[in-house]
Amino acid sequence: MMKRIALTGAVLLGSLMSFSAMAAAPLTPEEQAAADIGTRQAVFKLLSFNNGTIGGMARGAPFNAEAAKAALERIEMLSTMIPDVFAKDTRAFKGTKTMASDTIWDNKADLAKLASDLGAAAKAAQATLAAKPNADGVKEIVQAVGPKCGACHDLFRLK
Ligand code: HEC
């Protein structure tokens, strides 16, 4: 019992200490920009991870209705984060490799529209999946969702 209390105390103290360490050392503007770029690239990595699930099924991996549904729900949710992760203008920072076009920050409304198009396609795809829970349904879904990724990449992702 005492041991457990001591352990809980140590864990609490540890988290308090790391919290105060964070508060004591704010990121430099460069570190902050690098972190912001990392965060937005993480959102796209996760979009890609989930898109890969349905893409794989369209190319012959075993059909799995639950996995396809989860992937589409996640894509829909992640799409709502796209405008948010571009809120910080990182154009001035050149320390991290990024494929984001500088034009994004002059065309925020277009970026938001393309992000919501992806969300709408992922939502519609959930209805397609319910109506056609099979490999053909997934192929149709991939043909509907994939171009929404491409439409934004064509405009706002550098080659
Ligand atoms: C509204 C615009 C937009 C949409 C929609 C979009 N992307 Fe992107 N994507 C970008 C931009 C901009 C970048 C470059 C980000 C950077 O490097 O800072 C990017 C980067 C990526 C990357 C590279 C991430 C990395 O490792 O740095 C992948 C993979 C990717 N997107 C996949 C997808 C997939 C899959 C979809 C659709 C399910 C999608 N994207 C939808 C704009 C978009």
Tab-separated table of C-alpha atoms and ligand atoms in Angstrom:
chain	number	residue	atom	x	y	z
A	1	MET	CA	0.000	0.000	0.000
A	2	MET	CA	2.725	2.485	1.047
A	3	LYS	CA	4.741	1.360	-1.912
A	4	ARG	CA	1.859	2.147	-4.250
A	5	ILE	CA	1.352	5.589	-2.714
A	6	ALA	CA	5.041	6.312	-3.046
A	7	LEU	CA	4.980	5.173	-6.650
A	8	THR	CA	1.938	7.329	-7.470
A	9	GLY	CA	3.675	10.256	-5.806
A	10	ALA	CA	6.793	9.709	-7.872
A	11	VAL	CA	4.786	9.520	-11.097
A	12	LEU	CA	2.903	12.712	-10.193
A	13	LEU	CA	6.092	14.507	-9.285
A	14	GLY	CA	7.677	13.360	-12.523
A	15	SER	CA	4.841	14.735	-14.600
A	16	LEU	CA	4.825	17.999	-12.667
A	17	MET	CA	8.542	18.347	-13.225
A	18	SER	CA	8.312	17.724	-16.940
A	19	PHE	CA	5.431	20.198	-17.100
A	20	SER	CA	7.496	22.893	-15.436
A	21	ALA	CA	10.464	22.061	-17.670
A	22	MET	CA	8.192	22.642	-20.667
A	23	ALA	CA	6.972	25.919	-19.221
A	24	ALA	CA	10.514	27.073	-18.504
A	25	ALA	CA	11.819	26.511	-22.025
A	26	PRO	CA	9.420	27.751	-24.703
A	27	LEU	CA	10.282	26.714	-28.232
A	28	THR	CA	12.235	29.124	-30.371
A	29	PRO	CA	10.299	30.396	-33.429
A	30	GLU	CA	12.344	27.972	-35.567
A	31	GLU	CA	11.592	25.019	-33.284
A	32	GLN	CA	7.923	26.016	-33.265
A	33	ALA	CA	7.781	26.197	-37.074
A	34	ALA	CA	9.508	22.814	-37.366
A	35	ALA	CA	6.999	21.348	-34.904
A	36	ASP	CA	4.063	22.875	-36.816
A	37	ILE	CA	5.321	21.396	-40.089
A	38	GLY	CA	5.805	18.026	-38.385
A	39	THR	CA	2.252	18.122	-37.061
A	40	ARG	CA	0.670	18.819	-40.423
A	41	GLN	CA	2.794	16.180	-42.145
A	42	ALA	CA	1.665	13.733	-39.458
A	43	VAL	CA	-1.977	14.414	-40.403
A	44	PHE	CA	-1.173	13.534	-44.029
A	45	LYS	CA	0.747	10.426	-42.971
A	46	LEU	CA	-2.349	9.316	-41.067
A	47	LEU	CA	-4.598	10.130	-44.030
A	48	SER	CA	-2.272	8.066	-46.181
A	49	PHE	CA	-2.244	5.200	-43.675
A	50	ASN	CA	-6.037	4.977	-43.746
A	51	ASN	CA	-6.276	5.558	-47.482
A	52	GLY	CA	-3.844	2.646	-47.830
A	53	THR	CA	-6.341	0.362	-46.097
A	54	ILE	CA	-9.031	0.919	-48.724
A	55	GLY	CA	-6.468	1.149	-51.533
A	56	GLY	CA	-5.100	-2.242	-50.558
A	57	MET	CA	-8.555	-3.812	-50.618
A	58	ALA	CA	-9.230	-2.280	-54.034
A	59	ARG	CA	-6.032	-3.922	-55.268
A	60	GLY	CA	-6.962	-7.362	-53.993
A	61	ALA	CA	-6.296	-7.506	-50.254
A	62	PRO	CA	-9.105	-9.381	-48.435
A	63	PHE	CA	-12.259	-7.297	-48.037
A	64	ASN	CA	-12.899	-6.289	-44.434
A	65	ALA	CA	-16.004	-4.187	-43.893
A	66	GLU	CA	-15.053	-3.059	-40.377
A	67	ALA	CA	-11.570	-1.964	-41.432
A	68	ALA	CA	-12.921	-0.125	-44.481
A	69	LYS	CA	-15.540	1.651	-42.389
A	70	ALA	CA	-12.982	2.669	-39.760
A	71	ALA	CA	-10.605	3.966	-42.444
A	72	LEU	CA	-13.338	6.117	-44.000
A	73	GLU	CA	-14.465	7.492	-40.648
A	74	ARG	CA	-10.879	8.401	-39.848
A	75	ILE	CA	-10.331	10.068	-43.231
A	76	GLU	CA	-13.497	12.084	-42.683
A	77	MET	CA	-12.312	13.136	-39.214
A	78	LEU	CA	-8.721	13.872	-40.265
A	79	SER	CA	-9.923	16.021	-43.185
A	80	THR	CA	-11.396	18.465	-40.661
A	81	MET	CA	-7.911	19.005	-39.227
A	82	ILE	CA	-6.327	20.117	-42.514
A	83	PRO	CA	-7.252	23.825	-42.293
A	84	ASP	CA	-6.253	23.869	-38.613
A	85	VAL	CA	-2.786	22.436	-39.159
A	86	PHE	CA	-2.114	25.148	-41.742
A	87	ALA	CA	-3.208	27.935	-39.400
A	88	LYS	CA	0.416	28.824	-38.709
A	89	ASP	CA	2.145	30.467	-41.649
A	90	THR	CA	5.502	28.674	-41.895
A	91	ARG	CA	6.609	30.196	-45.203
A	92	ALA	CA	9.529	32.074	-43.674
A	93	PHE	CA	11.022	28.949	-42.119
A	94	LYS	CA	13.289	26.934	-44.406
A	95	GLY	CA	14.790	24.514	-41.879
A	96	THR	CA	12.445	21.580	-42.541
A	97	LYS	CA	11.743	19.952	-45.865
A	98	THR	CA	8.141	20.658	-46.787
A	99	MET	CA	6.092	20.078	-49.902
A	100	ALA	CA	3.514	22.692	-48.936
A	101	SER	CA	3.149	25.386	-51.572
A	102	ASP	CA	3.604	28.971	-50.356
A	103	THR	CA	0.341	29.802	-52.159
A	104	ILE	CA	-1.610	27.973	-49.420
A	105	TRP	CA	-1.442	31.003	-47.142
A	106	ASP	CA	-2.870	33.304	-49.807
A	107	ASN	CA	-5.679	30.851	-50.594
A	108	LYS	CA	-6.847	29.525	-47.248
A	109	ALA	CA	-10.491	29.374	-48.382
A	110	ASP	CA	-9.560	27.161	-51.349
A	111	LEU	CA	-7.568	24.856	-49.082
A	112	ALA	CA	-10.519	24.619	-46.676
A	113	LYS	CA	-12.892	23.850	-49.561
A	114	LEU	CA	-10.652	21.054	-50.867
A	115	ALA	CA	-10.354	19.637	-47.351
A	116	SER	CA	-14.124	19.647	-46.885
A	117	ASP	CA	-14.559	18.028	-50.334
A	118	LEU	CA	-12.405	15.165	-49.051
A	119	GLY	CA	-14.497	14.947	-45.879
A	120	ALA	CA	-17.727	14.894	-47.892
A	121	ALA	CA	-16.365	12.157	-50.168
A	122	ALA	CA	-15.296	10.049	-47.177
A	123	LYS	CA	-18.748	10.496	-45.658
A	124	ALA	CA	-20.543	9.577	-48.891
A	125	ALA	CA	-18.225	6.576	-49.191
A	126	GLN	CA	-19.529	5.235	-45.877
A	127	ALA	CA	-22.994	5.060	-47.454
A	128	THR	CA	-21.535	3.368	-50.538
A	129	LEU	CA	-19.848	0.818	-48.284
A	130	ALA	CA	-23.116	0.112	-46.453
A	131	ALA	CA	-24.902	-0.398	-49.778
A	132	LYS	CA	-22.096	-2.421	-51.394
A	133	PRO	CA	-20.130	-4.199	-48.659
A	134	ASN	CA	-17.715	-5.945	-51.007
A	135	ALA	CA	-14.548	-5.449	-53.061
A	136	ASP	CA	-16.444	-3.771	-55.908
A	137	GLY	CA	-17.867	-1.270	-53.443
A	138	VAL	CA	-14.368	-0.492	-52.184
A	139	LYS	CA	-13.081	0.019	-55.745
A	140	GLU	CA	-15.874	2.512	-56.330
A	141	ILE	CA	-14.975	4.239	-53.052
A	142	VAL	CA	-11.295	4.502	-53.920
A	143	GLN	CA	-12.224	6.083	-57.255
A	144	ALA	CA	-14.351	8.634	-55.413
A	145	VAL	CA	-11.972	9.456	-52.550
A	146	GLY	CA	-8.547	9.291	-54.241
A	147	PRO	CA	-9.183	12.193	-56.641
A	148	LYS	CA	-9.974	14.439	-53.652
A	149	CYS	CA	-6.437	13.878	-52.398
A	150	GLY	CA	-5.084	14.528	-55.885
A	151	ALA	CA	-7.123	17.684	-56.437
A	152	CYS	CA	-5.455	19.366	-53.492
A	153	HIS	CA	-2.001	17.978	-54.253
A	154	ASP	CA	-2.244	19.349	-57.806
A	155	LEU	CA	-2.852	22.827	-56.446
A	156	PHE	CA	-1.026	22.992	-53.157
A	157	ARG	CA	1.579	20.237	-52.878
A	158	LEU	CA	4.897	20.782	-54.551
A	159	LYS	CA	6.309	18.012	-56.713
B	1	HEC	C1	-6.673	20.215	-48.857
B	1	HEC	C2	-5.397	19.749	-49.361
B	1	HEC	C3	-4.984	18.314	-49.256
B	1	HEC	C4	-5.785	17.194	-49.237
B	1	HEC	C5	-7.304	17.090	-49.345
B	1	HEC	C6	-4.888	16.065	-49.122
B	1	HEC	N1	-3.590	16.482	-49.081
B	1	HEC	FE1	-1.956	15.321	-48.891
B	1	HEC	N2	-0.775	16.974	-48.704
B	1	HEC	C7	-1.200	18.263	-48.885
B	1	HEC	C8	-0.084	19.170	-48.689
B	1	HEC	C9	-0.128	20.678	-48.807
B	1	HEC	C10	1.024	18.379	-48.368
B	1	HEC	C11	2.457	18.853	-48.042
B	1	HEC	C12	2.608	19.023	-46.525
B	1	HEC	C13	4.008	19.428	-46.112
B	1	HEC	O1	4.990	18.847	-46.635
B	1	HEC	O2	4.147	20.308	-45.253
B	1	HEC	C14	0.539	16.993	-48.375
B	1	HEC	C15	1.346	15.901	-48.084
B	1	HEC	C16	0.929	14.598	-48.177
B	1	HEC	C17	1.790	13.472	-47.934
B	1	HEC	C18	3.257	13.514	-47.526
B	1	HEC	C19	3.311	13.563	-45.994
B	1	HEC	C20	4.738	13.540	-45.462
B	1	HEC	O3	5.249	12.442	-45.180
B	1	HEC	O4	5.352	14.618	-45.315
B	1	HEC	C21	1.026	12.351	-48.121
B	1	HEC	C22	1.468	10.897	-47.987
B	1	HEC	C23	-0.316	12.793	-48.464
B	1	HEC	N3	-0.336	14.174	-48.493
B	1	HEC	C24	-1.374	11.959	-48.691
B	1	HEC	C25	-2.696	12.385	-48.839
B	1	HEC	C26	-3.825	11.506	-48.986
B	1	HEC	C27	-3.758	9.984	-49.042
B	1	HEC	C28	-4.945	12.283	-49.072
B	1	HEC	C29	-6.384	11.878	-49.246
B	1	HEC	C30	-6.928	10.837	-48.425
B	1	HEC	C31	-4.480	13.663	-48.994
B	1	HEC	N4	-3.121	13.677	-48.863
B	1	HEC	C32	-5.313	14.755	-49.059
B	1	HEC	C33	-2.472	18.666	-49.182
B	1	HEC	C34	-3.603	17.850	-49.175
